[in-house]
mmCIF file with all atom_site columns, C-alpha atoms in Angstrom:
data_model
loop_
_atom_site.group_PDB
_atom_site.id
_atom_site.type_symbol
_atom_site.label_atom_id
_atom_site.label_alt_id
_atom_site.label_comp_id
_atom_site.label_asym_id
_atom_site.label_entity_id
_atom_site.label_seq_id
_atom_site.pdbx_PDB_ins_code
_atom_site.Cartn_x
_atom_site.Cartn_y
_atom_site.Cartn_z
_atom_site.occupancy
_atom_site.B_iso_or_equiv
_atom_site.pdbx_formal_charge
_atom_site.auth_seq_id
_atom_site.auth_comp_id
_atom_site.auth_asym_id
_atom_site.auth_atom_id
_atom_site.pdbx_PDB_model_num
ATOM 1   C CA . ALA A 1 1   ? -10.590 15.402  -4.656  1.00 0.00 ? 17  ALA A CA 1
ATOM 2   C CA . GLN A 1 2   ? -8.696  12.051  -2.759  1.00 0.00 ? 18  GLN A CA 1
ATOM 3   C CA . ARG A 1 3   ? -7.602  11.851  -0.366  1.00 0.00 ? 19  ARG A CA 1
ATOM 4   C CA . VAL A 1 4   ? -5.706  10.667  2.849   1.00 0.00 ? 20  VAL A CA 1
ATOM 5   C CA . THR A 1 5   ? -4.192  12.959  5.601   1.00 0.00 ? 21  THR A CA 1
ATOM 6   C CA . GLN A 1 6   ? -2.320  11.493  8.122   1.00 0.00 ? 22  GLN A CA 1
ATOM 7   C CA . PRO A 1 7   ? -0.798  14.275  10.074  1.00 0.00 ? 23  PRO A CA 1
ATOM 8   C CA . GLU A 1 8   ? 1.325   12.406  12.570  1.00 0.00 ? 24  GLU A CA 1
ATOM 9   C CA . LYS A 1 9   ? 4.823   10.727  10.946  1.00 0.00 ? 25  LYS A CA 1
ATOM 10  C CA . LEU A 1 10  ? 6.204   9.588   14.189  1.00 0.00 ? 26  LEU A CA 1
ATOM 11  C CA . LEU A 1 11  ? 4.071   9.182   17.310  1.00 0.00 ? 27  LEU A CA 1
ATOM 12  C CA . SER A 1 12  ? 5.989   6.993   20.449  1.00 0.00 ? 28  SER A CA 1
ATOM 13  C CA . VAL A 1 13  ? 4.175   6.394   23.595  1.00 0.00 ? 29  VAL A CA 1
ATOM 14  C CA . PHE A 1 14  ? 5.305   4.040   25.479  1.00 0.00 ? 30  PHE A CA 1
ATOM 15  C CA . LYS A 1 15  ? 4.576   0.445   26.383  1.00 0.00 ? 31  LYS A CA 1
ATOM 16  C CA . GLY A 1 16  ? 0.829   0.369   27.821  1.00 0.00 ? 32  GLY A CA 1
ATOM 17  C CA . ALA A 1 17  ? -0.333  3.811   27.020  1.00 0.00 ? 33  ALA A CA 1
ATOM 18  C CA . PRO A 1 18  ? -3.162  4.427   24.889  1.00 0.00 ? 34  PRO A CA 1
ATOM 19  C CA . VAL A 1 19  ? -2.026  4.710   22.153  1.00 0.00 ? 35  VAL A CA 1
ATOM 20  C CA . GLU A 1 20  ? -4.894  7.491   18.512  1.00 0.00 ? 36  GLU A CA 1
ATOM 21  C CA . LEU A 1 21  ? -3.620  7.276   14.799  1.00 0.00 ? 37  LEU A CA 1
ATOM 22  C CA . LYS A 1 22  ? -5.309  9.960   13.147  1.00 0.00 ? 38  LYS A CA 1
ATOM 23  C CA . CYS A 1 23  ? -5.887  9.830   9.153   1.00 0.00 ? 39  CYS A CA 1
ATOM 24  C CA . ASN A 1 24  ? -8.594  11.750  7.272   1.00 0.00 ? 40  ASN A CA 1
ATOM 25  C CA . TYR A 1 25  ? -10.241 11.549  3.894   1.00 0.00 ? 41  TYR A CA 1
ATOM 26  C CA . SER A 1 26  ? -11.948 13.120  1.356   1.00 0.00 ? 42  SER A CA 1
ATOM 27  C CA . TYR A 1 27  ? -13.745 11.175  -0.606  1.00 0.00 ? 43  TYR A CA 1
ATOM 28  C CA . SER A 1 28  ? -17.094 12.476  -2.752  1.00 0.00 ? 44  SER A CA 1
ATOM 29  C CA . GLY A 1 29  ? -19.124 8.645   -2.198  1.00 0.00 ? 45  GLY A CA 1
ATOM 30  C CA . SER A 1 30  ? -18.929 5.858   0.011   1.00 0.00 ? 46  SER A CA 1
ATOM 31  C CA . PRO A 1 31  ? -15.270 5.344   1.401   1.00 0.00 ? 47  PRO A CA 1
ATOM 32  C CA . GLU A 1 32  ? -13.890 1.695   2.152   1.00 0.00 ? 48  GLU A CA 1
ATOM 33  C CA . LEU A 1 33  ? -11.348 2.043   4.832   1.00 0.00 ? 49  LEU A CA 1
ATOM 34  C CA . PHE A 1 34  ? -8.666  0.216   5.826   1.00 0.00 ? 50  PHE A CA 1
ATOM 35  C CA . TRP A 1 35  ? -5.419  0.397   8.146   1.00 0.00 ? 51  TRP A CA 1
ATOM 36  C CA . TYR A 1 36  ? -2.526  -1.669  7.058   1.00 0.00 ? 52  TYR A CA 1
ATOM 37  C CA . VAL A 1 37  ? 0.796   -2.236  9.317   1.00 0.00 ? 53  VAL A CA 1
ATOM 38  C CA . GLN A 1 38  ? 4.635   -2.577  7.922   1.00 0.00 ? 54  GLN A CA 1
ATOM 39  C CA . TYR A 1 39  ? 6.825   -4.066  10.270  1.00 0.00 ? 55  TYR A CA 1
ATOM 40  C CA . SER A 1 40  ? 9.861   -3.456  10.262  1.00 0.00 ? 56  SER A CA 1
ATOM 41  C CA . ARG A 1 41  ? 11.590  -5.897  7.714   1.00 0.00 ? 57  ARG A CA 1
ATOM 42  C CA . GLN A 1 42  ? 7.964   -7.322  6.498   1.00 0.00 ? 58  GLN A CA 1
ATOM 43  C CA . ARG A 1 43  ? 5.854   -6.907  3.528   1.00 0.00 ? 59  ARG A CA 1
ATOM 44  C CA . LEU A 1 44  ? 3.099   -4.315  3.846   1.00 0.00 ? 60  LEU A CA 1
ATOM 45  C CA . GLN A 1 45  ? -0.511  -6.543  5.027   1.00 0.00 ? 61  GLN A CA 1
ATOM 46  C CA . LEU A 1 46  ? -3.631  -5.946  6.176   1.00 0.00 ? 62  LEU A CA 1
ATOM 47  C CA . LEU A 1 47  ? -4.745  -4.701  9.817   1.00 0.00 ? 63  LEU A CA 1
ATOM 48  C CA . LEU A 1 48  ? -8.632  -4.299  10.080  1.00 0.00 ? 64  LEU A CA 1
ATOM 49  C CA . ARG A 1 49  ? -10.900 -2.908  7.528   1.00 0.00 ? 65  ARG A CA 1
ATOM 50  C CA . HIS A 1 50  ? -13.861 -0.200  8.293   1.00 0.00 ? 66  HIS A CA 1
ATOM 51  C CA . ILE A 1 51  ? -16.743 -2.852  7.084   1.00 0.00 ? 67  ILE A CA 1
ATOM 52  C CA . SER A 1 52  ? -15.367 -6.142  9.594   1.00 0.00 ? 68  SER A CA 1
ATOM 53  C CA . ARG A 1 53  ? -16.233 -3.808  11.848  1.00 0.00 ? 69  ARG A CA 1
ATOM 54  C CA . GLU A 1 54  ? -13.271 -6.388  13.951  1.00 0.00 ? 70  GLU A CA 1
ATOM 55  C CA . SER A 1 55  ? -10.711 -5.855  16.562  1.00 0.00 ? 71  SER A CA 1
ATOM 56  C CA . ILE A 1 56  ? -7.036  -7.034  15.393  1.00 0.00 ? 72  ILE A CA 1
ATOM 57  C CA . LYS A 1 57  ? -3.753  -7.490  17.689  1.00 0.00 ? 73  LYS A CA 1
ATOM 58  C CA . GLY A 1 58  ? -5.895  -5.213  20.003  1.00 0.00 ? 74  GLY A CA 1
ATOM 59  C CA . PHE A 1 59  ? -6.769  -2.457  16.925  1.00 0.00 ? 75  PHE A CA 1
ATOM 60  C CA . THR A 1 60  ? -9.687  -0.939  16.703  1.00 0.00 ? 76  THR A CA 1
ATOM 61  C CA . ALA A 1 61  ? -10.880 2.084   13.858  1.00 0.00 ? 77  ALA A CA 1
ATOM 62  C CA . ASP A 1 62  ? -14.197 3.422   13.755  1.00 0.00 ? 78  ASP A CA 1
ATOM 63  C CA . LEU A 1 63  ? -15.467 5.657   10.766  1.00 0.00 ? 79  LEU A CA 1
ATOM 64  C CA . ASN A 1 64  ? -16.555 8.900   10.888  1.00 0.00 ? 80  ASN A CA 1
ATOM 65  C CA . LYS A 1 65  ? -18.115 10.327  7.714   1.00 0.00 ? 81  LYS A CA 1
ATOM 66  C CA . GLY A 1 66  ? -19.321 13.312  9.574   1.00 0.00 ? 82  GLY A CA 1
ATOM 67  C CA . GLU A 1 67  ? -15.937 14.107  10.681  1.00 0.00 ? 83  GLU A CA 1
ATOM 68  C CA . THR A 1 68  ? -13.714 11.703  7.997   1.00 0.00 ? 84  THR A CA 1
ATOM 69  C CA . SER A 1 69  ? -11.798 10.201  9.652   1.00 0.00 ? 85  SER A CA 1
ATOM 70  C CA . PHE A 1 70  ? -11.004 6.722   10.020  1.00 0.00 ? 86  PHE A CA 1
ATOM 71  C CA . HIS A 1 71  ? -8.472  6.998   13.290  1.00 0.00 ? 87  HIS A CA 1
ATOM 72  C CA . LEU A 1 72  ? -6.776  3.722   14.648  1.00 0.00 ? 88  LEU A CA 1
ATOM 73  C CA . LYS A 1 73  ? -6.365  3.224   18.528  1.00 0.00 ? 89  LYS A CA 1
ATOM 74  C CA . LYS A 1 74  ? -5.698  0.659   20.847  1.00 0.00 ? 90  LYS A CA 1
ATOM 75  C CA . PRO A 1 75  ? -5.857  1.429   24.222  1.00 0.00 ? 91  PRO A CA 1
ATOM 76  C CA . PHE A 1 76  ? -2.471  -0.384  26.261  1.00 0.00 ? 92  PHE A CA 1
ATOM 77  C CA . ALA A 1 77  ? 0.232   0.201   22.982  1.00 0.00 ? 93  ALA A CA 1
ATOM 78  C CA . GLN A 1 78  ? 2.841   -3.122  23.354  1.00 0.00 ? 94  GLN A CA 1
ATOM 79  C CA . GLU A 1 79  ? 6.205   -3.049  22.223  1.00 0.00 ? 95  GLU A CA 1
ATOM 80  C CA . GLU A 1 80  ? 5.421   -4.872  18.955  1.00 0.00 ? 96  GLU A CA 1
ATOM 81  C CA . ASP A 1 81  ? 2.500   -2.729  18.178  1.00 0.00 ? 97  ASP A CA 1
ATOM 82  C CA . SER A 1 82  ? 5.839   -0.485  16.626  1.00 0.00 ? 98  SER A CA 1
ATOM 83  C CA . ALA A 1 83  ? 5.632   -0.116  13.052  1.00 0.00 ? 99  ALA A CA 1
ATOM 84  C CA . MET A 1 84  ? 4.850   2.650   9.290   1.00 0.00 ? 100 MET A CA 1
ATOM 85  C CA . TYR A 1 85  ? 0.715   2.565   9.613   1.00 0.00 ? 101 TYR A CA 1
ATOM 86  C CA . TYR A 1 86  ? -0.375  3.822   6.216   1.00 0.00 ? 102 TYR A CA 1
ATOM 87  C CA . CYS A 1 87  ? -4.250  4.618   6.341   1.00 0.00 ? 103 CYS A CA 1
ATOM 88  C CA . ALA A 1 88  ? -6.102  3.882   2.279   1.00 0.00 ? 104 ALA A CA 1
ATOM 89  C CA . LEU A 1 89  ? -9.254  4.404   0.839   1.00 0.00 ? 105 LEU A CA 1
ATOM 90  C CA . SER A 1 90  ? -10.366 2.918   -1.540  1.00 0.00 ? 106 SER A CA 1
ATOM 91  C CA . PRO A 1 91  ? -12.880 3.823   -4.760  1.00 0.00 ? 107 PRO A CA 1
ATOM 92  C CA . THR A 1 92  ? -12.684 1.244   -7.995  1.00 0.00 ? 108 THR A CA 1
ATOM 93  C CA . ASP A 1 93  ? -9.580  -0.426  -8.131  1.00 0.00 ? 109 ASP A CA 1
ATOM 94  C CA . LYS A 1 94  ? -6.782  1.251   -6.570  1.00 0.00 ? 110 LYS A CA 1
ATOM 95  C CA . LEU A 1 95  ? -5.699  2.493   -3.157  1.00 0.00 ? 111 LEU A CA 1
ATOM 96  C CA . ILE A 1 96  ? -5.374  5.956   -2.250  1.00 0.00 ? 112 ILE A CA 1
ATOM 97  C CA . PHE A 1 97  ? -2.929  5.299   1.015   1.00 0.00 ? 113 PHE A CA 1
ATOM 98  C CA . GLY A 1 98  ? -1.560  8.130   3.467   1.00 0.00 ? 114 GLY A CA 1
ATOM 99  C CA . THR A 1 99  ? 1.707   9.791   3.550   1.00 0.00 ? 115 THR A CA 1
ATOM 100 C CA . GLY A 1 100 ? 2.361   6.530   7.030   1.00 0.00 ? 116 GLY A CA 1
ATOM 101 C CA . THR A 1 101 ? 2.956   7.091   10.756  1.00 0.00 ? 117 THR A CA 1
ATOM 102 C CA . ARG A 1 102 ? 6.096   5.568   11.891  1.00 0.00 ? 118 ARG A CA 1
ATOM 103 C CA . LEU A 1 103 ? 4.767   4.269   15.320  1.00 0.00 ? 119 LEU A CA 1
ATOM 104 C CA . GLN A 1 104 ? 7.621   3.666   18.183  1.00 0.00 ? 120 GLN A CA 1
ATOM 105 C CA . VAL A 1 105 ? 6.941   2.245   21.335  1.00 0.00 ? 121 VAL A CA 1
ATOM 106 C CA . PHE A 1 106 ? 8.805   2.722   23.917  1.00 0.00 ? 122 PHE A CA 1
ATOM 107 C CA . PRO A 1 107 ? 9.382   -0.542  26.773  1.00 0.00 ? 123 PRO A CA 1
ATOM 108 C CA . LYS B 2 1   ? 0.253   -20.631 -0.500  1.00 0.00 ? 1   LYS B CA 1
ATOM 109 C CA . ALA B 2 2   ? 3.490   -18.645 -1.610  1.00 0.00 ? 2   ALA B CA 1
ATOM 110 C CA . GLY B 2 3   ? 2.879   -15.151 -1.221  1.00 0.00 ? 3   GLY B CA 1
ATOM 111 C CA . VAL B 2 4   ? 3.516   -12.630 -3.962  1.00 0.00 ? 4   VAL B CA 1
ATOM 112 C CA . THR B 2 5   ? 6.835   -12.906 -5.814  1.00 0.00 ? 5   THR B CA 1
ATOM 113 C CA . GLN B 2 6   ? 8.642   -10.097 -7.793  1.00 0.00 ? 6   GLN B CA 1
ATOM 114 C CA . THR B 2 7   ? 11.443  -10.012 -9.983  1.00 0.00 ? 7   THR B CA 1
ATOM 115 C CA . PRO B 2 8   ? 14.299  -8.628  -9.351  1.00 0.00 ? 8   PRO B CA 1
ATOM 116 C CA . ARG B 2 9   ? 15.029  -7.474  -5.328  1.00 0.00 ? 9   ARG B CA 1
ATOM 117 C CA . TYR B 2 10  ? 17.401  -4.381  -6.014  1.00 0.00 ? 10  TYR B CA 1
ATOM 118 C CA . LEU B 2 11  ? 18.056  -3.149  -10.064 1.00 0.00 ? 11  LEU B CA 1
ATOM 119 C CA . ILE B 2 12  ? 20.962  -0.029  -11.320 1.00 0.00 ? 12  ILE B CA 1
ATOM 120 C CA . LYS B 2 13  ? 19.627  1.686   -13.611 1.00 0.00 ? 13  LYS B CA 1
ATOM 121 C CA . THR B 2 14  ? 21.435  4.422   -16.521 1.00 0.00 ? 14  THR B CA 1
ATOM 122 C CA . ARG B 2 15  ? 18.854  7.627   -17.224 1.00 0.00 ? 15  ARG B CA 1
ATOM 123 C CA . GLY B 2 16  ? 17.756  6.889   -20.629 1.00 0.00 ? 16  GLY B CA 1
ATOM 124 C CA . GLN B 2 17  ? 16.590  3.539   -20.741 1.00 0.00 ? 17  GLN B CA 1
ATOM 125 C CA . GLN B 2 18  ? 13.893  0.826   -19.538 1.00 0.00 ? 18  GLN B CA 1
ATOM 126 C CA . VAL B 2 19  ? 13.848  -1.279  -17.105 1.00 0.00 ? 19  VAL B CA 1
ATOM 127 C CA . THR B 2 20  ? 10.675  -4.379  -16.659 1.00 0.00 ? 20  THR B CA 1
ATOM 128 C CA . LEU B 2 21  ? 9.689   -5.444  -13.099 1.00 0.00 ? 21  LEU B CA 1
ATOM 129 C CA . SER B 2 22  ? 8.265   -8.713  -12.619 1.00 0.00 ? 22  SER B CA 1
ATOM 130 C CA . CYS B 2 23  ? 4.987   -9.379  -10.270 1.00 0.00 ? 23  CYS B CA 1
ATOM 131 C CA . SER B 2 24  ? 4.005   -12.567 -9.526  1.00 0.00 ? 24  SER B CA 1
ATOM 132 C CA . PRO B 2 25  ? 0.400   -12.992 -7.651  1.00 0.00 ? 25  PRO B CA 1
ATOM 133 C CA . ILE B 2 26  ? -0.434  -15.309 -4.455  1.00 0.00 ? 26  ILE B CA 1
ATOM 134 C CA . SER B 2 27  ? -1.885  -18.649 -6.673  1.00 0.00 ? 27  SER B CA 1
ATOM 135 C CA . GLY B 2 28  ? -6.180  -18.424 -7.529  1.00 0.00 ? 28  GLY B CA 1
ATOM 136 C CA . HIS B 2 29  ? -5.390  -14.359 -6.994  1.00 0.00 ? 29  HIS B CA 1
ATOM 137 C CA . ARG B 2 30  ? -6.731  -11.968 -10.524 1.00 0.00 ? 30  ARG B CA 1
ATOM 138 C CA . SER B 2 31  ? -5.903  -8.365  -9.761  1.00 0.00 ? 31  SER B CA 1
ATOM 139 C CA . VAL B 2 32  ? -1.975  -7.289  -9.336  1.00 0.00 ? 32  VAL B CA 1
ATOM 140 C CA . SER B 2 33  ? -1.571  -4.068  -8.965  1.00 0.00 ? 33  SER B CA 1
ATOM 141 C CA . TRP B 2 34  ? 1.663   -2.216  -9.114  1.00 0.00 ? 34  TRP B CA 1
ATOM 142 C CA . TYR B 2 35  ? 2.511   0.977   -6.280  1.00 0.00 ? 35  TYR B CA 1
ATOM 143 C CA . GLN B 2 36  ? 5.611   3.472   -6.799  1.00 0.00 ? 36  GLN B CA 1
ATOM 144 C CA . GLN B 2 37  ? 6.550   4.349   -2.527  1.00 0.00 ? 37  GLN B CA 1
ATOM 145 C CA . THR B 2 38  ? 9.755   7.120   -1.876  1.00 0.00 ? 38  THR B CA 1
ATOM 146 C CA . PRO B 2 39  ? 10.745  8.716   0.597   1.00 0.00 ? 39  PRO B CA 1
ATOM 147 C CA . GLY B 2 40  ? 8.733   12.430  0.044   1.00 0.00 ? 40  GLY B CA 1
ATOM 148 C CA . GLN B 2 41  ? 5.760   11.413  -2.048  1.00 0.00 ? 41  GLN B CA 1
ATOM 149 C CA . GLY B 2 42  ? 5.135   7.797   -0.369  1.00 0.00 ? 42  GLY B CA 1
ATOM 150 C CA . LEU B 2 43  ? 2.866   5.284   -1.723  1.00 0.00 ? 43  LEU B CA 1
ATOM 151 C CA . GLN B 2 44  ? 1.441   5.884   -5.087  1.00 0.00 ? 44  GLN B CA 1
ATOM 152 C CA . PHE B 2 45  ? -1.327  3.848   -7.100  1.00 0.00 ? 45  PHE B CA 1
ATOM 153 C CA . LEU B 2 46  ? 0.181   3.066   -10.640 1.00 0.00 ? 46  LEU B CA 1
ATOM 154 C CA . PHE B 2 47  ? -1.850  0.924   -12.419 1.00 0.00 ? 47  PHE B CA 1
ATOM 155 C CA . GLU B 2 48  ? -4.192  -2.146  -11.708 1.00 0.00 ? 48  GLU B CA 1
ATOM 156 C CA . TYR B 2 49  ? -4.695  -5.338  -13.859 1.00 0.00 ? 49  TYR B CA 1
ATOM 157 C CA . PHE B 2 50  ? -7.202  -7.665  -13.637 1.00 0.00 ? 50  PHE B CA 1
ATOM 158 C CA . SER B 2 51  ? -7.676  -11.106 -16.257 1.00 0.00 ? 51  SER B CA 1
ATOM 159 C CA . GLU B 2 52  ? -5.101  -9.005  -18.366 1.00 0.00 ? 52  GLU B CA 1
ATOM 160 C CA . THR B 2 53  ? -7.193  -6.572  -18.743 1.00 0.00 ? 53  THR B CA 1
ATOM 161 C CA . GLN B 2 54  ? -5.975  -2.143  -17.645 1.00 0.00 ? 54  GLN B CA 1
ATOM 162 C CA . ARG B 2 55  ? -9.234  -1.358  -15.206 1.00 0.00 ? 55  ARG B CA 1
ATOM 163 C CA . ASN B 2 56  ? -7.679  2.091   -13.305 1.00 0.00 ? 56  ASN B CA 1
ATOM 164 C CA . LYS B 2 57  ? -4.496  4.120   -14.186 1.00 0.00 ? 57  LYS B CA 1
ATOM 165 C CA . GLY B 2 58  ? -3.340  6.722   -11.261 1.00 0.00 ? 58  GLY B CA 1
ATOM 166 C CA . ASN B 2 59  ? -1.469  9.788   -12.433 1.00 0.00 ? 59  ASN B CA 1
ATOM 167 C CA . PHE B 2 60  ? 1.903   8.647   -14.025 1.00 0.00 ? 60  PHE B CA 1
ATOM 168 C CA . PRO B 2 61  ? 3.778   9.472   -17.742 1.00 0.00 ? 61  PRO B CA 1
ATOM 169 C CA . GLY B 2 62  ? 2.912   7.410   -20.497 1.00 0.00 ? 62  GLY B CA 1
ATOM 170 C CA . ARG B 2 63  ? 6.385   5.796   -20.000 1.00 0.00 ? 63  ARG B CA 1
ATOM 171 C CA . PHE B 2 64  ? 5.454   3.692   -17.266 1.00 0.00 ? 64  PHE B CA 1
ATOM 172 C CA . SER B 2 65  ? 3.422   1.381   -18.220 1.00 0.00 ? 65  SER B CA 1
ATOM 173 C CA . GLY B 2 66  ? 2.622   -2.726  -17.473 1.00 0.00 ? 66  GLY B CA 1
ATOM 174 C CA . ARG B 2 67  ? 0.241   -5.932  -18.879 1.00 0.00 ? 67  ARG B CA 1
ATOM 175 C CA . GLN B 2 68  ? -0.842  -8.969  -17.043 1.00 0.00 ? 68  GLN B CA 1
ATOM 176 C CA . PHE B 2 69  ? -0.120  -12.821 -18.909 1.00 0.00 ? 69  PHE B CA 1
ATOM 177 C CA . SER B 2 70  ? -3.279  -15.561 -18.626 1.00 0.00 ? 70  SER B CA 1
ATOM 178 C CA . ASN B 2 71  ? -1.776  -16.942 -15.305 1.00 0.00 ? 71  ASN B CA 1
ATOM 179 C CA . SER B 2 72  ? -2.159  -13.990 -13.955 1.00 0.00 ? 72  SER B CA 1
ATOM 180 C CA . ARG B 2 73  ? 1.581   -12.918 -13.929 1.00 0.00 ? 73  ARG B CA 1
ATOM 181 C CA . SER B 2 74  ? 2.257   -9.379  -14.777 1.00 0.00 ? 74  SER B CA 1
ATOM 182 C CA . GLU B 2 75  ? 5.321   -6.676  -15.384 1.00 0.00 ? 75  GLU B CA 1
ATOM 183 C CA . MET B 2 76  ? 5.798   -3.151  -14.729 1.00 0.00 ? 76  MET B CA 1
ATOM 184 C CA . ASN B 2 77  ? 7.580   -1.936  -18.018 1.00 0.00 ? 77  ASN B CA 1
ATOM 185 C CA . VAL B 2 78  ? 9.040   1.960   -17.300 1.00 0.00 ? 78  VAL B CA 1
ATOM 186 C CA . SER B 2 79  ? 11.346  3.587   -20.195 1.00 0.00 ? 79  SER B CA 1
ATOM 187 C CA . THR B 2 80  ? 13.689  6.180   -21.075 1.00 0.00 ? 80  THR B CA 1
ATOM 188 C CA . LEU B 2 81  ? 13.902  6.570   -16.958 1.00 0.00 ? 81  LEU B CA 1
ATOM 189 C CA . GLU B 2 82  ? 14.866  9.405   -15.163 1.00 0.00 ? 82  GLU B CA 1
ATOM 190 C CA . LEU B 2 83  ? 16.447  10.322  -11.864 1.00 0.00 ? 83  LEU B CA 1
ATOM 191 C CA . GLY B 2 84  ? 12.881  10.757  -10.135 1.00 0.00 ? 84  GLY B CA 1
ATOM 192 C CA . ASP B 2 85  ? 12.227  6.758   -10.940 1.00 0.00 ? 85  ASP B CA 1
ATOM 193 C CA . SER B 2 86  ? 14.492  6.148   -8.350  1.00 0.00 ? 86  SER B CA 1
ATOM 194 C CA . ALA B 2 87  ? 11.716  4.280   -5.689  1.00 0.00 ? 87  ALA B CA 1
ATOM 195 C CA . LEU B 2 88  ? 10.576  0.966   -4.620  1.00 0.00 ? 88  LEU B CA 1
ATOM 196 C CA . TYR B 2 89  ? 7.502   -0.607  -6.658  1.00 0.00 ? 89  TYR B CA 1
ATOM 197 C CA . LEU B 2 90  ? 5.385   -2.989  -4.810  1.00 0.00 ? 90  LEU B CA 1
ATOM 198 C CA . CYS B 2 91  ? 3.525   -5.187  -6.420  1.00 0.00 ? 91  CYS B CA 1
ATOM 199 C CA . ALA B 2 92  ? 0.427   -6.767  -4.765  1.00 0.00 ? 92  ALA B CA 1
ATOM 200 C CA . SER B 2 93  ? -2.428  -9.144  -5.337  1.00 0.00 ? 93  SER B CA 1
ATOM 201 C CA . SER B 2 94  ? -5.867  -9.039  -4.440  1.00 0.00 ? 94  SER B CA 1
ATOM 202 C CA . ALA B 2 95  ? -8.772  -12.030 -5.430  1.00 0.00 ? 95  ALA B CA 1
ATOM 203 C CA . ASP B 2 96  ? -11.234 -9.767  -6.203  1.00 0.00 ? 96  ASP B CA 1
ATOM 204 C CA . ARG B 2 97  ? -12.113 -6.502  -6.192  1.00 0.00 ? 97  ARG B CA 1
ATOM 205 C CA . VAL B 2 98  ? -9.216  -4.073  -4.719  1.00 0.00 ? 98  VAL B CA 1
ATOM 206 C CA . GLU B 2 99  ? -12.113 -2.378  -2.473  1.00 0.00 ? 99  GLU B CA 1
ATOM 207 C CA . ASN B 2 100 ? -13.482 -5.632  -1.539  1.00 0.00 ? 100 ASN B CA 1
ATOM 208 C CA . SER B 2 101 ? -10.528 -7.706  -0.645  1.00 0.00 ? 101 SER B CA 1
ATOM 209 C CA . PRO B 2 102 ? -7.397  -7.444  1.148   1.00 0.00 ? 102 PRO B CA 1
ATOM 210 C CA . LEU B 2 103 ? -4.119  -6.822  -1.125  1.00 0.00 ? 103 LEU B CA 1
ATOM 211 C CA . HIS B 2 104 ? -0.560  -9.096  -0.648  1.00 0.00 ? 104 HIS B CA 1
ATOM 212 C CA . PHE B 2 105 ? 2.098   -7.238  -0.756  1.00 0.00 ? 105 PHE B CA 1
ATOM 213 C CA . GLY B 2 106 ? 5.224   -8.388  -2.147  1.00 0.00 ? 106 GLY B CA 1
ATOM 214 C CA . ASN B 2 107 ? 8.412   -6.829  -0.972  1.00 0.00 ? 107 ASN B CA 1
ATOM 215 C CA . GLY B 2 108 ? 9.127   -4.960  -3.759  1.00 0.00 ? 108 GLY B CA 1
ATOM 216 C CA . THR B 2 109 ? 11.660  -4.360  -6.406  1.00 0.00 ? 109 THR B CA 1
ATOM 217 C CA . ARG B 2 110 ? 14.267  -1.009  -5.590  1.00 0.00 ? 110 ARG B CA 1
ATOM 218 C CA . LEU B 2 111 ? 15.500  0.815   -8.515  1.00 0.00 ? 111 LEU B CA 1
ATOM 219 C CA . THR B 2 112 ? 18.139  3.126   -8.665  1.00 0.00 ? 112 THR B CA 1
ATOM 220 C CA . VAL B 2 113 ? 18.552  4.786   -11.591 1.00 0.00 ? 113 VAL B CA 1
ATOM 221 C CA . THR B 2 114 ? 22.197  7.134   -11.471 1.00 0.00 ? 114 THR B CA 1
#
């Protein structure tokens, strides 16, 4: 079965603390994985994708095929990072989303 | 470039009625996808269209249907509405296949069924 699991509904940290949003997936093929973010009163938008291997707004995510994980990390959280984060898996022509993790960064 | 536009923003319908939602993709994008977002189930894939052809369909009953026009605009129809159809319906467009290019989402249409 194709599935994305985000075990944490809410993650609260203080500004400057490291952040790790967990994502595990179930997929028999070679996965395309993404992180999407939704800031307050904004549209859902792409944050990063594993194939790009880039850092966006200080966030990185590494695909670990052995652990079937694609955790999102940032070494020092900022208040503006507060948002809803969704991990997504892409089999052909669709995205399968996790249930999302709300990140709250306190000053 | 204008973003993905969904109309209407809000809809209130009663059980048994039908509804049509509209989506205008970003200019030049040929792929349009639809998602249902609810607090309980999160974001669930409905269907994806490319050049007027449905390429993929999610696990929703046949009451949910869609189409895409030659200008890439898409409509989604839900017939015989049920209370459980109350949700935010999101449309997204992409330039290429979903796994190759990012989805650009609209603001959604919030449907309330009473």
